[in-house]
JSON list of C-alpha atoms in Angstrom, two decimals:
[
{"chain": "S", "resi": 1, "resn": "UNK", "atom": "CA", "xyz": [-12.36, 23.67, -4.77]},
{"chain": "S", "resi": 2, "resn": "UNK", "atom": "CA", "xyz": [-13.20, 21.14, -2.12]},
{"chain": "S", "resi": 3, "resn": "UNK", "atom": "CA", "xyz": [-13.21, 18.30, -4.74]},
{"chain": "S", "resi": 4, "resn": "UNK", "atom": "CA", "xyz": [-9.69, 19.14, -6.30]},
{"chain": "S", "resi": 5, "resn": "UNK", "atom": "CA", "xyz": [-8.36, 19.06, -3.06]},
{"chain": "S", "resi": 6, "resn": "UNK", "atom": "CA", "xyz": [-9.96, 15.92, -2.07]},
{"chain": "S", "resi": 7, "resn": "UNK", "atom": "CA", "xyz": [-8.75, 14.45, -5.52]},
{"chain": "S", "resi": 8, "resn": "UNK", "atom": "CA", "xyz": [-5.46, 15.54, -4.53]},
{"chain": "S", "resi": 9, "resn": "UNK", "atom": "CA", "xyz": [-5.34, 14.09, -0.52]},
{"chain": "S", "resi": 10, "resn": "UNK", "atom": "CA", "xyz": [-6.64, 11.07, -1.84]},
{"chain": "S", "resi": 11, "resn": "UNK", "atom": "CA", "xyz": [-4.01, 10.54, -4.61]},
{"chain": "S", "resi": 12, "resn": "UNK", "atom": "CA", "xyz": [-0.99, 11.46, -2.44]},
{"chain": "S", "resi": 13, "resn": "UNK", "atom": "CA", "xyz": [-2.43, 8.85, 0.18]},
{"chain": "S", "resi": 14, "resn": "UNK", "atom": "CA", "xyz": [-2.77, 6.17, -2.56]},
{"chain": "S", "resi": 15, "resn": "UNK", "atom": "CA", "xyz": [0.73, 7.08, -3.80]},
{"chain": "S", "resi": 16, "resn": "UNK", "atom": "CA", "xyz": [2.10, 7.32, -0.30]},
{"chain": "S", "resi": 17, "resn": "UNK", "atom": "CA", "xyz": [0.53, 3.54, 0.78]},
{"chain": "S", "resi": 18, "resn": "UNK", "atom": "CA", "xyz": [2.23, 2.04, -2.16]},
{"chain": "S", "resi": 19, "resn": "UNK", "atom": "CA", "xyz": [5.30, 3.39, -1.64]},
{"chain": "S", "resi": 20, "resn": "UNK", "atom": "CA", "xyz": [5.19, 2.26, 1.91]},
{"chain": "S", "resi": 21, "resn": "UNK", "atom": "CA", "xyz": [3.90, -1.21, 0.91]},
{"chain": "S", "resi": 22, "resn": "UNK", "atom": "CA", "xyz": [6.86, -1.66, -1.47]},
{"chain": "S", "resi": 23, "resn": "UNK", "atom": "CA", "xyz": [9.00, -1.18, 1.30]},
{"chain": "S", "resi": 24, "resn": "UNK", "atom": "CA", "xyz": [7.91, -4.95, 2.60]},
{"chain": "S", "resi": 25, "resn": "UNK", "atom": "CA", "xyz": [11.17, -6.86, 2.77]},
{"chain": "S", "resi": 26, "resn": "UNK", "atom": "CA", "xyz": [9.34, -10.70, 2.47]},
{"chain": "S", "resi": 27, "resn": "UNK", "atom": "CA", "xyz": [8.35, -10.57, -1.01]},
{"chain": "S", "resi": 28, "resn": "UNK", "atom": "CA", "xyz": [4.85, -12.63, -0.42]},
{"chain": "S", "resi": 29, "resn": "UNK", "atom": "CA", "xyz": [3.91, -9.63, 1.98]},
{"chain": "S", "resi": 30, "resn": "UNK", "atom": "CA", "xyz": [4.95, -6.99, -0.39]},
{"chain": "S", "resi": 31, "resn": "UNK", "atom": "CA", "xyz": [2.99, -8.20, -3.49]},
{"chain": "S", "resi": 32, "resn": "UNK", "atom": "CA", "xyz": [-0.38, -8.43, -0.89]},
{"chain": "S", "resi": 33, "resn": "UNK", "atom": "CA", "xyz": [0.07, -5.10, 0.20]},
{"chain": "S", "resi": 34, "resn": "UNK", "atom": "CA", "xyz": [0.45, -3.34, -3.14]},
{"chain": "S", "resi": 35, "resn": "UNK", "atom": "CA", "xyz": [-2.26, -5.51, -4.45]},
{"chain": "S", "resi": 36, "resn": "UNK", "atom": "CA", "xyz": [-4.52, -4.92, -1.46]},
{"chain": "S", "resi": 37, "resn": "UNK", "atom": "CA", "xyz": [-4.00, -0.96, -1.73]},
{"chain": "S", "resi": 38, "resn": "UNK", "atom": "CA", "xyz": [-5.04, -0.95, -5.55]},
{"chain": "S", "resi": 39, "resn": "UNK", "atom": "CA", "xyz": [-8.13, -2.66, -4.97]},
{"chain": "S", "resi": 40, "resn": "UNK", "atom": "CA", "xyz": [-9.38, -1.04, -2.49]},
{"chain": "S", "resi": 41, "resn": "UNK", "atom": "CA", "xyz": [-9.01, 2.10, -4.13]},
{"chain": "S", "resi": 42, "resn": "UNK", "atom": "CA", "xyz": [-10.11, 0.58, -6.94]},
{"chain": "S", "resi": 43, "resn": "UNK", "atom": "CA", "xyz": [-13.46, -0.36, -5.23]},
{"chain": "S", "resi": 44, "resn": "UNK", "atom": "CA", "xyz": [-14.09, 2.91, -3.38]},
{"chain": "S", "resi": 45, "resn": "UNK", "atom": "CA", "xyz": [-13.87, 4.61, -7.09]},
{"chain": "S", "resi": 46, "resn": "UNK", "atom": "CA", "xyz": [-16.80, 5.57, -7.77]},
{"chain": "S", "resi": 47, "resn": "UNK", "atom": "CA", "xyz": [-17.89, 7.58, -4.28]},
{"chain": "S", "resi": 48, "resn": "UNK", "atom": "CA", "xyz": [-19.04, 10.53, -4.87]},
{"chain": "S", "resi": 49, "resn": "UNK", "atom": "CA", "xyz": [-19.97, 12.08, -1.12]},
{"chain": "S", "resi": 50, "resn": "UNK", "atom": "CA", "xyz": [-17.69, 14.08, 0.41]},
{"chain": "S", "resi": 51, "resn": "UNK", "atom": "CA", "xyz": [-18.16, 12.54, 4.10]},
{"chain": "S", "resi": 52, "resn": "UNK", "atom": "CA", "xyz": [-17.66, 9.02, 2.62]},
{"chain": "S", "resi": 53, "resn": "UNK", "atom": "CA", "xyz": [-14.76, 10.02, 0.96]},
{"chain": "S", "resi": 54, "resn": "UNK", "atom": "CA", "xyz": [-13.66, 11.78, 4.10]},
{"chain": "S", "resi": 55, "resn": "UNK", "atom": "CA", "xyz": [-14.20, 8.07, 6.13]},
{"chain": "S", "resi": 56, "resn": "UNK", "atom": "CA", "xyz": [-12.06, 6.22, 3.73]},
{"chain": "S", "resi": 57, "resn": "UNK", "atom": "CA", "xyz": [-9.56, 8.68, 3.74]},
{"chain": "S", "resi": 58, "resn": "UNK", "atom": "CA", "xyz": [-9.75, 8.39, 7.69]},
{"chain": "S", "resi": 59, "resn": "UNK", "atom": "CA", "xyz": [-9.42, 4.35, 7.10]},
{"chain": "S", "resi": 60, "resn": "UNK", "atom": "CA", "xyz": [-6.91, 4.72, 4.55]},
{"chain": "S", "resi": 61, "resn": "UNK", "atom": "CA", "xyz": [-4.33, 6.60, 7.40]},
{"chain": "S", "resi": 62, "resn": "UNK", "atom": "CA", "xyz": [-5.22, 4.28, 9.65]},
{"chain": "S", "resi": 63, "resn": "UNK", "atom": "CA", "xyz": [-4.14, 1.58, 7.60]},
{"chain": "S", "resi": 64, "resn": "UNK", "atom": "CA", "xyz": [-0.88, 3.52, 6.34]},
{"chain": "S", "resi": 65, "resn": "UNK", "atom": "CA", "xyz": [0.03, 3.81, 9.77]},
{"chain": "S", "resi": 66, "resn": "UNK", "atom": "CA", "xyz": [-0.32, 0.08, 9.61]},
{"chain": "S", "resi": 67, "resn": "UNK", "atom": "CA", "xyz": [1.98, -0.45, 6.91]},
{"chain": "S", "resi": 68, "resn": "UNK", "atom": "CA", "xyz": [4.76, 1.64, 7.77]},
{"chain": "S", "resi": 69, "resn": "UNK", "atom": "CA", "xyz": [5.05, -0.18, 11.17]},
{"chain": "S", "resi": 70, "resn": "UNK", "atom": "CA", "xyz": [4.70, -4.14, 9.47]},
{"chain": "S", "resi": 71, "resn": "UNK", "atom": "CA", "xyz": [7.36, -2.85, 7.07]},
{"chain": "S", "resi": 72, "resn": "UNK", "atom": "CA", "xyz": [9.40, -2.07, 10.19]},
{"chain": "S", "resi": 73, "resn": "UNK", "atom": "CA", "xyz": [9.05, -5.14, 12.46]},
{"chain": "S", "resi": 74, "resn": "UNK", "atom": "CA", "xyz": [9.75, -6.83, 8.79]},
{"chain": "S", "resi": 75, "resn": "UNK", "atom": "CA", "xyz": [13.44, -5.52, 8.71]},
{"chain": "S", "resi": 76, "resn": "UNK", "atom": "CA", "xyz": [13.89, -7.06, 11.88]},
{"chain": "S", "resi": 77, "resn": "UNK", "atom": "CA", "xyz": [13.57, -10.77, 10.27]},
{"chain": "S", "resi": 78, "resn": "UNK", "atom": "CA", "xyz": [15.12, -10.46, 6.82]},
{"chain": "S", "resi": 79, "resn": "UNK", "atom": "CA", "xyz": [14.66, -13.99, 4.75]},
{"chain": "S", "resi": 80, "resn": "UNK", "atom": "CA", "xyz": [16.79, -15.03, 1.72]},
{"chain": "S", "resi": 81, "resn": "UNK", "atom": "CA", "xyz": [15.17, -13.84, -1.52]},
{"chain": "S", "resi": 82, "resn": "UNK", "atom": "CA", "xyz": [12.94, -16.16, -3.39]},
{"chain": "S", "resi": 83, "resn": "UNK", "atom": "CA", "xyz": [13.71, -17.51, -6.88]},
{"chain": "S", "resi": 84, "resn": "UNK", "atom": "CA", "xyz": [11.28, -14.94, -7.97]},
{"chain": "S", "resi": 85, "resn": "UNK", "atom": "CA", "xyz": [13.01, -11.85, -7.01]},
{"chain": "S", "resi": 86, "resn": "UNK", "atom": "CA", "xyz": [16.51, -13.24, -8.00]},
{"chain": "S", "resi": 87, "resn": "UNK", "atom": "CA", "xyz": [15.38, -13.73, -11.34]},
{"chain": "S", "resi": 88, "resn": "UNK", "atom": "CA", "xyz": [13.52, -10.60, -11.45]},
{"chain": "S", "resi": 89, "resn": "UNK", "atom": "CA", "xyz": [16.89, -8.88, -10.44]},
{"chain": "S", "resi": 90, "resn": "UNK", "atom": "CA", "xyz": [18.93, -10.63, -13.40]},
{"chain": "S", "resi": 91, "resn": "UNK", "atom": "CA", "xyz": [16.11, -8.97, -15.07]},
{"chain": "S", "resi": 92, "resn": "UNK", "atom": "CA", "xyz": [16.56, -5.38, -14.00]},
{"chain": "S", "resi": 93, "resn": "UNK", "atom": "CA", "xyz": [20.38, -5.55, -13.05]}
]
């Protein structure tokens, strides 16, 4: 039971960081975060013990906490797009 649940905090934390990374208005800061958040999940895969698990989960809101206020002092300086996102929007729009 304790592992489903663990599955399940860590999952809505990983969800949760990316969501709050994506929220980076300066493109070049976005892309870092979201990359940065997959691989550090990505490298803390394969832990098995449930106190170690625990710690990253304890690092993880610490660095969420992180995000969410960068993302704020972000919308205080708002840049023009870069080419990249412009064309990106052609793309989607």
């Amino acid at each position: 039971m304790a592992a489903s649940a663990t599955r399940a905090e860590v999952l809505k934390i990983y969800k949760t960081m990316l969501r709050e990374s994506a929220k980076f208005s300066f493109y070049n800061y976005r892309m870092y975060a979201v990359r940065r958040v997959k691989d550090a999940f990505r490298e803390q895969k394969a832990v098995k013990d449930l106190s170690e698990i625990q710690r990253h989960l304890l690092e993880a809101h610490k660095f969420l906490d992180i995000i969410k206020r960068q993302a704020i002092v972000g919308d205080l300086y708002r840049f023009e797009k870069l080419v990249i996102e412009v064309e990106n929007d052609k793309k989607t729009g």
